Structure formats: structure tokens, C-alpha cells
PDB file of C-alpha atoms in Angstrom:
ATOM      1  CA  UNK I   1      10.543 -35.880   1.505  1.00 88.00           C
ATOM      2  CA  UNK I   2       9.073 -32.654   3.000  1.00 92.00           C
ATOM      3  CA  UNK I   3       5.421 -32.043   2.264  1.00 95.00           C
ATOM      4  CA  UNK I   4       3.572 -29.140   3.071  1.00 97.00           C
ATOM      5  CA  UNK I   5      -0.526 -28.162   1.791  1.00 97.00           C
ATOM      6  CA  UNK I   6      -1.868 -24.961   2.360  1.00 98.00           C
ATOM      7  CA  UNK I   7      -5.910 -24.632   2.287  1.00 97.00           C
ATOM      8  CA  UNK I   8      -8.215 -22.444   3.683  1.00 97.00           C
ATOM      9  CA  UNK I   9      -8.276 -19.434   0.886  1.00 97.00           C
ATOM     10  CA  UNK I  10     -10.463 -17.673  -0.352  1.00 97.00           C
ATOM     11  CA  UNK I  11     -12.836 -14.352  -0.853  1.00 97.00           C
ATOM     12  CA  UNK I  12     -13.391 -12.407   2.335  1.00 97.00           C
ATOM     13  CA  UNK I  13     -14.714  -8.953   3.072  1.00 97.00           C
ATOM     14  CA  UNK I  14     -12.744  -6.571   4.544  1.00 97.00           C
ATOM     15  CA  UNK I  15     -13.140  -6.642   8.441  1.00 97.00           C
ATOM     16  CA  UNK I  16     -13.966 -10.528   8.149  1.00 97.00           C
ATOM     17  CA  UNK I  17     -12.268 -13.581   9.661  1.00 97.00           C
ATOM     18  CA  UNK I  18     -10.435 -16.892   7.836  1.00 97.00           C
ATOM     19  CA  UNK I  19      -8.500 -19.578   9.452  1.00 98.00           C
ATOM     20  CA  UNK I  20      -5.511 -21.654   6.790  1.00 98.00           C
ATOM     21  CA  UNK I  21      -4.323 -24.682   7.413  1.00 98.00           C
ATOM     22  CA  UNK I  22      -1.368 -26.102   6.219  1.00 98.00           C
ATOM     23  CA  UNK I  23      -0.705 -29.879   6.267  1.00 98.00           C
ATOM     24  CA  UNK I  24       3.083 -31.537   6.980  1.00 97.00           C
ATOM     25  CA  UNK I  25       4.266 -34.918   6.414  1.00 96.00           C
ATOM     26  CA  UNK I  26       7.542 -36.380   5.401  1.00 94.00           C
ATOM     27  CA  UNK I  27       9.321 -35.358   8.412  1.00 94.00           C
ATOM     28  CA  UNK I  28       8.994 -34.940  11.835  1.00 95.00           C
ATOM     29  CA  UNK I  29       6.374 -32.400  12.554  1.00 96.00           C
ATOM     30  CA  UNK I  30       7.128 -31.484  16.282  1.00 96.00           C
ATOM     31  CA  UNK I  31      10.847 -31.426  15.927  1.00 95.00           C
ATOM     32  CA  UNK I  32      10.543 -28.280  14.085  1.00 94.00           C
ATOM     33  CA  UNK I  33       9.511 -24.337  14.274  1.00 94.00           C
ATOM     34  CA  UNK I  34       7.400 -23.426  11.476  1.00 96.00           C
ATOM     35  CA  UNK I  35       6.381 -20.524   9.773  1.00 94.00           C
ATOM     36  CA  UNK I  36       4.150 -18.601   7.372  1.00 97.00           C
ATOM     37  CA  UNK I  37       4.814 -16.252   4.443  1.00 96.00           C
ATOM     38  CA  UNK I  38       3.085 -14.299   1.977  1.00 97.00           C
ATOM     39  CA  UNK I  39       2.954 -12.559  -1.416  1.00 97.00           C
ATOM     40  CA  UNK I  40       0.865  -9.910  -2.556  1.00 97.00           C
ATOM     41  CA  UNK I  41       0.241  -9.984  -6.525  1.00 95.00           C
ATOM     42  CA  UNK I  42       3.101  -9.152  -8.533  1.00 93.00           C
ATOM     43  CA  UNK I  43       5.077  -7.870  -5.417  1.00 95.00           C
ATOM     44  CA  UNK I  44       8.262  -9.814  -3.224  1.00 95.00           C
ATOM     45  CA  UNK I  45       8.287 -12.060  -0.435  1.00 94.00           C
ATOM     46  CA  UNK I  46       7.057 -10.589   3.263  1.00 94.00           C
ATOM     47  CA  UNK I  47       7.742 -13.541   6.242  1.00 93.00           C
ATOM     48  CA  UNK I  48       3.885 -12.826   8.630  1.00 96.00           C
ATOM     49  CA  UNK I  49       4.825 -15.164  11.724  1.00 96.00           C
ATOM     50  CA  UNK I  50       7.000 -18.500  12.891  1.00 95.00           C
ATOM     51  CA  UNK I  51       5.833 -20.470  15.825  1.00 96.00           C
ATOM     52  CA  UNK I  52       8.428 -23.106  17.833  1.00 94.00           C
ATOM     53  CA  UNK I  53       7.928 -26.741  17.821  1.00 95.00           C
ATOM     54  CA  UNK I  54       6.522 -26.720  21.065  1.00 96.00           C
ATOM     55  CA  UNK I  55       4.319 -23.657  20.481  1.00 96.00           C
ATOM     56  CA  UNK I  56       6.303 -21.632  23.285  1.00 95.00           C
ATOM     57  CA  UNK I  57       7.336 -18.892  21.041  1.00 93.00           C
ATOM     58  CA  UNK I  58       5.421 -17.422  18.849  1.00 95.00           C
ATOM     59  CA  UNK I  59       6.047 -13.709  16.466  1.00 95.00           C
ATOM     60  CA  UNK I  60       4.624 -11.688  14.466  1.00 95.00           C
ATOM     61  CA  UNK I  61       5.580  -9.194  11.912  1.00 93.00           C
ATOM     62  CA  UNK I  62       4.251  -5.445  12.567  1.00 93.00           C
ATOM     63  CA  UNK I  63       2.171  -5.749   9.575  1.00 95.00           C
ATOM     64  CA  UNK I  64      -0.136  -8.327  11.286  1.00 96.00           C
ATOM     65  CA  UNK I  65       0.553  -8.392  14.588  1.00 96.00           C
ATOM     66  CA  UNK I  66      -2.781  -7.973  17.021  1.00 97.00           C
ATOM     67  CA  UNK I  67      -4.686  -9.380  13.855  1.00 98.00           C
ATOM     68  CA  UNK I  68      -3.559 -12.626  12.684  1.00 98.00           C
ATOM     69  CA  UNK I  69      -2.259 -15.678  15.597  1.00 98.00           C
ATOM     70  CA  UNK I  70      -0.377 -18.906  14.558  1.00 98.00           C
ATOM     71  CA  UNK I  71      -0.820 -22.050  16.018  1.00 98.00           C
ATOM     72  CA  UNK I  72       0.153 -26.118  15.261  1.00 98.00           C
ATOM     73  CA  UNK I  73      -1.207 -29.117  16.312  1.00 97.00           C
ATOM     74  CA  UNK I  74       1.481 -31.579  16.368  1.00 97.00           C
ATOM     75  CA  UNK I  75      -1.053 -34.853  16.877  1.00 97.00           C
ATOM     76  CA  UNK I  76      -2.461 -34.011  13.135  1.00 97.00           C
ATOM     77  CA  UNK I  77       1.157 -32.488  11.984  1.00 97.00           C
ATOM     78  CA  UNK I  78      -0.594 -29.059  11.293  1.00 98.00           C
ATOM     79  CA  UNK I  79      -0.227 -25.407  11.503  1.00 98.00           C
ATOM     80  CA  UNK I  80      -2.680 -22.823  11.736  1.00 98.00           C
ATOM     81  CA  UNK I  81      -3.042 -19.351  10.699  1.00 98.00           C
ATOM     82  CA  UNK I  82      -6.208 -17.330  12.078  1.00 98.00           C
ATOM     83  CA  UNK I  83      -6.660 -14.235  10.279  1.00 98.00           C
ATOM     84  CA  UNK I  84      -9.062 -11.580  11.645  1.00 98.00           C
ATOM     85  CA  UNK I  85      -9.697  -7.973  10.736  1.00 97.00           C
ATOM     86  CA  UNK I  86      -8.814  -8.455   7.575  1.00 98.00           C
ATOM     87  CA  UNK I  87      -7.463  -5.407   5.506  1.00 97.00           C
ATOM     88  CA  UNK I  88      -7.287  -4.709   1.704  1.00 97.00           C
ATOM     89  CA  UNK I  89      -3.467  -5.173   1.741  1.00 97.00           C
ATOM     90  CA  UNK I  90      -3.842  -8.323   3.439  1.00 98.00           C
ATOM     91  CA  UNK I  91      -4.408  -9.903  -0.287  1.00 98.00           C
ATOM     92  CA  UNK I  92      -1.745 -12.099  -0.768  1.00 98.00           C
ATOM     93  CA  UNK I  93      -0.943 -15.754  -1.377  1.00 98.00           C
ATOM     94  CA  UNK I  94       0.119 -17.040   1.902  1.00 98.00           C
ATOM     95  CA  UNK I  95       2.572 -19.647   2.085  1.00 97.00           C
ATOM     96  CA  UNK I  96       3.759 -22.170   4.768  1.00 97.00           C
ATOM     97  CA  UNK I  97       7.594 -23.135   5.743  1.00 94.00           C
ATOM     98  CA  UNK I  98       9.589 -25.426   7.136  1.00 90.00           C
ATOM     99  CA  UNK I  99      12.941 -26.894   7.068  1.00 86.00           C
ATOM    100  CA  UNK I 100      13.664 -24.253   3.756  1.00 86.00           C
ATOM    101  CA  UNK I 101      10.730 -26.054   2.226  1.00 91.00           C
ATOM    102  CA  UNK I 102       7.392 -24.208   0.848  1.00 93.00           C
ATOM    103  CA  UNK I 103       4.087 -25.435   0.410  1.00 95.00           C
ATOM    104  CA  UNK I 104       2.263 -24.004  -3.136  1.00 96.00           C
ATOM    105  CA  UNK I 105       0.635 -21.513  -1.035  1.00 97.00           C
ATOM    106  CA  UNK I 106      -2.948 -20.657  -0.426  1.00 98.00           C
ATOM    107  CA  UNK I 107      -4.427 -17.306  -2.155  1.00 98.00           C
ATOM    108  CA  UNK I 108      -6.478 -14.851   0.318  1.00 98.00           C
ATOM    109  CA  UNK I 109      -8.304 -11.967  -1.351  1.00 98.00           C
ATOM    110  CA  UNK I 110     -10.080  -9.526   0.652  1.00 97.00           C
ATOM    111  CA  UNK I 111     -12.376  -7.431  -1.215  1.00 95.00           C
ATOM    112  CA  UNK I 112     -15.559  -5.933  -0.891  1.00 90.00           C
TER     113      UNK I 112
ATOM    114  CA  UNK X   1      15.648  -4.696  12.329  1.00 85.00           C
ATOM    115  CA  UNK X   2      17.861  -6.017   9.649  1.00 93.00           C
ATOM    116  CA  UNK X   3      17.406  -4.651   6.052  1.00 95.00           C
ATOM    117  CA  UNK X   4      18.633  -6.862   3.345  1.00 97.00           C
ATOM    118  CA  UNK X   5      19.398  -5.527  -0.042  1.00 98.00           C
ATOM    119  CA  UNK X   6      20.044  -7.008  -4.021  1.00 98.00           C
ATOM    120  CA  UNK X   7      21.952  -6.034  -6.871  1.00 98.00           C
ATOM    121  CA  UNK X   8      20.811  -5.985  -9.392  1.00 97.00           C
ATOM    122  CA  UNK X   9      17.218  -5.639  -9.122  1.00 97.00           C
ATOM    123  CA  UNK X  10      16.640  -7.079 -12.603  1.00 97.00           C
ATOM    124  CA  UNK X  11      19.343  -8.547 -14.661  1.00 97.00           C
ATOM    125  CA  UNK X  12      19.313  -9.357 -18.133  1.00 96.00           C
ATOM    126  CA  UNK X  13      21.149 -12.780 -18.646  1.00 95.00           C
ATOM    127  CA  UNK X  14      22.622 -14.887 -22.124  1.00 95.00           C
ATOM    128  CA  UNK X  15      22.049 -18.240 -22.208  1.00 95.00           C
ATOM    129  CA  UNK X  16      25.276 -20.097 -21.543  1.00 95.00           C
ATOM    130  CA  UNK X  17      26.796 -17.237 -19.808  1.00 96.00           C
ATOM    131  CA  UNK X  18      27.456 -16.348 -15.832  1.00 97.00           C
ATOM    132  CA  UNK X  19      25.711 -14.603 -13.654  1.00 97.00           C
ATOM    133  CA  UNK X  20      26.211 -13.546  -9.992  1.00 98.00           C
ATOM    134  CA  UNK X  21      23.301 -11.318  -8.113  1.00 98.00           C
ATOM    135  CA  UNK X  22      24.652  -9.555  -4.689  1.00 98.00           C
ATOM    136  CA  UNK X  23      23.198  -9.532  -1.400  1.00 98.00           C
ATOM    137  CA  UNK X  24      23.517  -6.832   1.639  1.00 98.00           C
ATOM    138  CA  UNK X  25      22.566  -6.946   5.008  1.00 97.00           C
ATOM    139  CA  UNK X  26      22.020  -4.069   7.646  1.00 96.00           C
ATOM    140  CA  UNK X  27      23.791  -6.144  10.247  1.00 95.00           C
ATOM    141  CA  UNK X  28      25.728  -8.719  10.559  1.00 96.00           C
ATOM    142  CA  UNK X  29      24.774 -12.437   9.893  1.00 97.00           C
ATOM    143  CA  UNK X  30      27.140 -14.113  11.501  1.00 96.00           C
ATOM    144  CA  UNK X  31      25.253 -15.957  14.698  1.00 95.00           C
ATOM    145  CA  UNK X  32      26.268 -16.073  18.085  1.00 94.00           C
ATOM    146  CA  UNK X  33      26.967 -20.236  17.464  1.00 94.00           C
ATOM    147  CA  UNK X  34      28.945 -19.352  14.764  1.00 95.00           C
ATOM    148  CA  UNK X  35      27.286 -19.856  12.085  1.00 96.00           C
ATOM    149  CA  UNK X  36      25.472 -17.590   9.313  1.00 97.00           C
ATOM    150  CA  UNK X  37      22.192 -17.888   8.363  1.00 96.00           C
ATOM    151  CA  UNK X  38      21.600 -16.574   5.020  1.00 97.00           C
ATOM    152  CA  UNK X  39      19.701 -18.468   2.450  1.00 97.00           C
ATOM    153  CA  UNK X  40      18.954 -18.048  -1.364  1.00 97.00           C
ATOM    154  CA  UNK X  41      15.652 -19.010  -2.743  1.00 97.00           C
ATOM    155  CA  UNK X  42      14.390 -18.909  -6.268  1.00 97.00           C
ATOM    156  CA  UNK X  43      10.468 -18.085  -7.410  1.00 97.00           C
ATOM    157  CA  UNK X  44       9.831 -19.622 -11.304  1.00 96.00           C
ATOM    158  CA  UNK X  45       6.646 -17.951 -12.865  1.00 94.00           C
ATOM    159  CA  UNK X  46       3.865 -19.017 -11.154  1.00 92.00           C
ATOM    160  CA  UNK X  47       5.612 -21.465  -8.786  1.00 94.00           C
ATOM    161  CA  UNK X  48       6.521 -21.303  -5.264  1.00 94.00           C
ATOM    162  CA  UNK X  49       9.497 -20.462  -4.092  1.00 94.00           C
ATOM    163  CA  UNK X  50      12.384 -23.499  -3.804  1.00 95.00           C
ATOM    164  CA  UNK X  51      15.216 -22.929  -1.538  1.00 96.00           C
ATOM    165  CA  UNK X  52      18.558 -23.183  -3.347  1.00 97.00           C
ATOM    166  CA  UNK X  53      21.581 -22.380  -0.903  1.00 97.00           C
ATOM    167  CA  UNK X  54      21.377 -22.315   2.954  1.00 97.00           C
ATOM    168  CA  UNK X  55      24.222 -20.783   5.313  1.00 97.00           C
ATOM    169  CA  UNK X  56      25.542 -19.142   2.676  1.00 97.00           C
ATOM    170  CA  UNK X  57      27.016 -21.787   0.304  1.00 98.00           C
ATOM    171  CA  UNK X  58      25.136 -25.080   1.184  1.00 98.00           C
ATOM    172  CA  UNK X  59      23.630 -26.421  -1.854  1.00 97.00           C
ATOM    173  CA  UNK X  60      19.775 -28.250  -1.030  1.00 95.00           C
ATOM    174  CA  UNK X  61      19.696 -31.526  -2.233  1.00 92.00           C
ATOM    175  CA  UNK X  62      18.825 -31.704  -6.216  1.00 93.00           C
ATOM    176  CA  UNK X  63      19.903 -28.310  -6.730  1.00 96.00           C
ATOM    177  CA  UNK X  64      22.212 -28.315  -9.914  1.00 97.00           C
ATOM    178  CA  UNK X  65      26.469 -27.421  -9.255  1.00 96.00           C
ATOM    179  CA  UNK X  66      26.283 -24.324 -11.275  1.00 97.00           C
ATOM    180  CA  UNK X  67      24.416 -22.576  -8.423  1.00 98.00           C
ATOM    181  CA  UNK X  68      26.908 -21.675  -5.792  1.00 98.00           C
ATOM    182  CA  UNK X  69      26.768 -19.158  -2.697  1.00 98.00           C
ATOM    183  CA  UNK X  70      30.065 -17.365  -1.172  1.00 98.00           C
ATOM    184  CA  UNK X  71      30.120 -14.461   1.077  1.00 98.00           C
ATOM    185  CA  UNK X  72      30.632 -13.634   5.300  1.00 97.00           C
ATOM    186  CA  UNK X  73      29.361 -11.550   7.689  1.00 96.00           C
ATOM    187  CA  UNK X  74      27.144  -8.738   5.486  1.00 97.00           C
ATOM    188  CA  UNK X  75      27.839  -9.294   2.064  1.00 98.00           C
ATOM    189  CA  UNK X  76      26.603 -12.335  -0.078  1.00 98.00           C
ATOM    190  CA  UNK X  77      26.708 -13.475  -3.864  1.00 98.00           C
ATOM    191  CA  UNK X  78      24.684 -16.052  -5.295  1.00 98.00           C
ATOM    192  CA  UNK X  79      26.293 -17.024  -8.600  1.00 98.00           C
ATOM    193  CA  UNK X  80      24.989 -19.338 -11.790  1.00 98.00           C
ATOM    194  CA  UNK X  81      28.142 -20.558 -14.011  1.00 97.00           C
ATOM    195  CA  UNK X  82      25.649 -20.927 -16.868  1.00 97.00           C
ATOM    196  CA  UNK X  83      22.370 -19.831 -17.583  1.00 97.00           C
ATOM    197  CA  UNK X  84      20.073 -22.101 -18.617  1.00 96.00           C
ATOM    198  CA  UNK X  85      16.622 -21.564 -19.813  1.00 95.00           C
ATOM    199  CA  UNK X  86      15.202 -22.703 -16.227  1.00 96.00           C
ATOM    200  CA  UNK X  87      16.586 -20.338 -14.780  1.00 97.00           C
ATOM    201  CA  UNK X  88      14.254 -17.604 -15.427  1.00 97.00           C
ATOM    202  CA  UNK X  89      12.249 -16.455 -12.655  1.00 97.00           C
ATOM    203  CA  UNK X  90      12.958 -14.263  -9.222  1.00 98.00           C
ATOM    204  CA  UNK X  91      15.568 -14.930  -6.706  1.00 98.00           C
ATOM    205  CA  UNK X  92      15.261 -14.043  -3.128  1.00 98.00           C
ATOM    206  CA  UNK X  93      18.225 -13.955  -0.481  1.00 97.00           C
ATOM    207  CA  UNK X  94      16.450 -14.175   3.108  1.00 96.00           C
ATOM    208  CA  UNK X  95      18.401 -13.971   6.931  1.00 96.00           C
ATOM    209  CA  UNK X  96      17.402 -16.104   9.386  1.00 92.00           C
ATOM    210  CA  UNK X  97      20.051 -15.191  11.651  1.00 94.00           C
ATOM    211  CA  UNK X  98      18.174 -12.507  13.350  1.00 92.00           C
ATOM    212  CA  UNK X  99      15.396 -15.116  14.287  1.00 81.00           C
ATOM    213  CA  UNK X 100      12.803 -15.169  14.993  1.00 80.00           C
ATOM    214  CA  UNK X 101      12.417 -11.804  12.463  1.00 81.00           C
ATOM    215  CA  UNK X 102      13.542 -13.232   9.250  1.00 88.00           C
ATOM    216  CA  UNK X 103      13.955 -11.059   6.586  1.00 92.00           C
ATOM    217  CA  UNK X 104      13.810 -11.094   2.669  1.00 95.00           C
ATOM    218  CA  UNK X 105      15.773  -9.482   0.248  1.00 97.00           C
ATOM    219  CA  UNK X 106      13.685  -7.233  -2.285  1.00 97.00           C
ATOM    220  CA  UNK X 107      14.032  -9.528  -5.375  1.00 97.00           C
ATOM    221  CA  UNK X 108      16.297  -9.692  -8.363  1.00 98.00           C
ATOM    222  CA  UNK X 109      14.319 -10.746 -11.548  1.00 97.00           C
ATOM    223  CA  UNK X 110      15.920 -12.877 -14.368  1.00 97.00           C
ATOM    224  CA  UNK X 111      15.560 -13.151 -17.508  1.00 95.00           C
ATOM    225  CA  UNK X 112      16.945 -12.998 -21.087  1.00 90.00           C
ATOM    226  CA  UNK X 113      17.966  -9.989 -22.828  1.00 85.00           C
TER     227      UNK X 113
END
């Protein structure tokens, strides 16, 4: 059974950095491209960036792109999300995805 | 890029009764390997979303018969054969034929009248 745990949320100033994890087990990890989502309060879904199993291809959407880089380490069956120059309208929980599954997402709220 | 679209944005349902919620794309789904990669996810109150239907009519596992997806190449319909109370919540179609830019429909919100 697909598991996946986001961490890594919290309260950040605008301008400032945060890194989320997101933990996978129940399958096999590097047989599979991986991706992150997010949701701003009260608003739809917006997919931020998938990565392939082997890392190889990575994208962004506009939104973030420059700003925010996804990686995985498939040893400890994680993916990353580094998030720098964070912007108010980056406030959003932030989800992780794989194989149509979802994690319970991680809530990032920049604010000064 | 590929816009995806839903109708109706909100729909009022009765308990017991159908409902069917429509989905657009700007493009074409259909892949180059043949197949079409269009996927319907719903989003209980405070929950994450739960994929319900992949490639267009695929049901996930656990997800109950009275869900069911139909459509081809840019036009979609996810359709419940009787609302339960459950039910309740937002439902999302999403391509993923276009990778590695997926894209998410807008939303259609249900709930009782």
C-alpha cells in the first residue's frame, strides 16, 4: 500500500528559504517519477514540479520555476522540495504524488 | 499549454440521485502510445485529495461502482449513479497526457441542495 509523509512546513518570511520532505514506502521508490502539488487556502489544485525516477528530468511550473528545485534520494525513498525566495502567494499546502496517490500534505505560510 | 475545464463549477446534488460533472481539454488527450491520460480525483473537507478514475474510466482499487468515467480525446464525464452523503466535497479532473506539464481542472464543488 502506497505511503507518502510530507514534513518540513511551516512559518517563513517572505524572501526566506524551506526545504519539505516527503517520505515513500509501500512501493518501489526508484521505479517511479514523482511529483509535488499545492493548494492555496480555499482555492483549487496547482501541480509545482515532477522529477523522473532517475532524477534525469526534472520541471517546473512558471509559477516557481528559478525559485523552488526538486530532488529524491532513492537510498532513503525520499523526495525533496527546496523552496527559496519565497513569495506571499507561495502559501499553500504542498502535497506530494505518486502512482495517483497523495500524501496529507504539508502547510507552508509565508508571512511577515 | 493545455487548459482543462468543468461543468458545473458547483452542483447541487439529492441524495439517492445521479450526477455527472463534465470535463474539457484545450487539446487532445489521447497519447502518442495510445492511450489517454486523464484522471478524476476527489478532495473531502479537509482531506487530501484521493484519486478515483485513471485513463479515463479505470476505477482505483476501493473506489465504490457508482463512480464511473467515459469520454475520448477532449471531452470527459465523471458520473455518480447515486449520491451518497460521502460524497460531498470537490472533484478535480487532471491530464497527464501532456507530461511532464500536468494540468488540473478548476474544481466542481458538491454538495446538497
Amino acid at each position: 500500500q502506497v505511503h507518502l509523509v510530507e514534513s518540513g512546513g511551516g512559518v517563513v518570511q517572505p524572501g526566506r528559504s524551506l526545504r519539505l520532505s516527503c517520505a515513500a514506502s509501500g512501493f518501489i521508490f526508484s521505479d517511479y517519477a514523482m511529483y509535488w502539488v499545492r493548494q492555496a487556502p480555499g482555492k483549487g489544485l496547482e501541480w509545482v514540479s515532477v522529477i523522473s525516477y532517475d532524477s534525469n528530468t526534472k520541471y517546473y511550473a512558471d509559477s516557481v520555476k528559478g525559485r523552488f528545485t526538486i530532488s529524491r534520494d532513492n537510498s532513503k525513498n525520499t523526495l525533496y522540495l527546496q523552496l527559496t525566495g519565497l513569495r506571499d502567494e507561495d502559501t499553500a499546502v504542498y502535497y506530494c504524488g505518486g502512482l495517483g496517490c497523495w500524501g496529507q500534505g504539508t502547510l507552508v505560510t509565508v508571512s511577515s | 499549454d493545455v487548459v482543462m475545464t468543468q461543468s458545473p463549477l458547483s452542483l447541487p446534488v439529492t441524495l439517492g440521485q445521479p450526477a455527472s460533472i463534465s470535463c474539457r481539454s484545450s487539446q487532445s488527450l489521447v497519447h502518442s502510445d495510445g492511450n489517454t491520460y486523464l484522471d478524476w480525483f476527489q478532495q473531502r473537507p479537509g482531506q487530501s485529495p484521493r484519486r478515483l478514475i485513471y485513463e479515463v474510466s479505470y476505477r482505483d482499487s476501493g473506489v465504490p461502482d457508482r463512480f464511473s468515467g467515459s469520454g475520448s480525446g477532449s471531452n470527459f464525464t465523471l458520473k455518480i449513479s447515486r449520491v451518497e452523503a460521502e460524497d460531498v466535497g470537490v472533484y478535480y479532473c487532471m491530464q497527464g497526457t501532456h507530461w511532464p506539464l500536468f494540468t488540473f481542472g478548476p474544481g466542481t464543488r458538491v454538495d446538497f441542495k
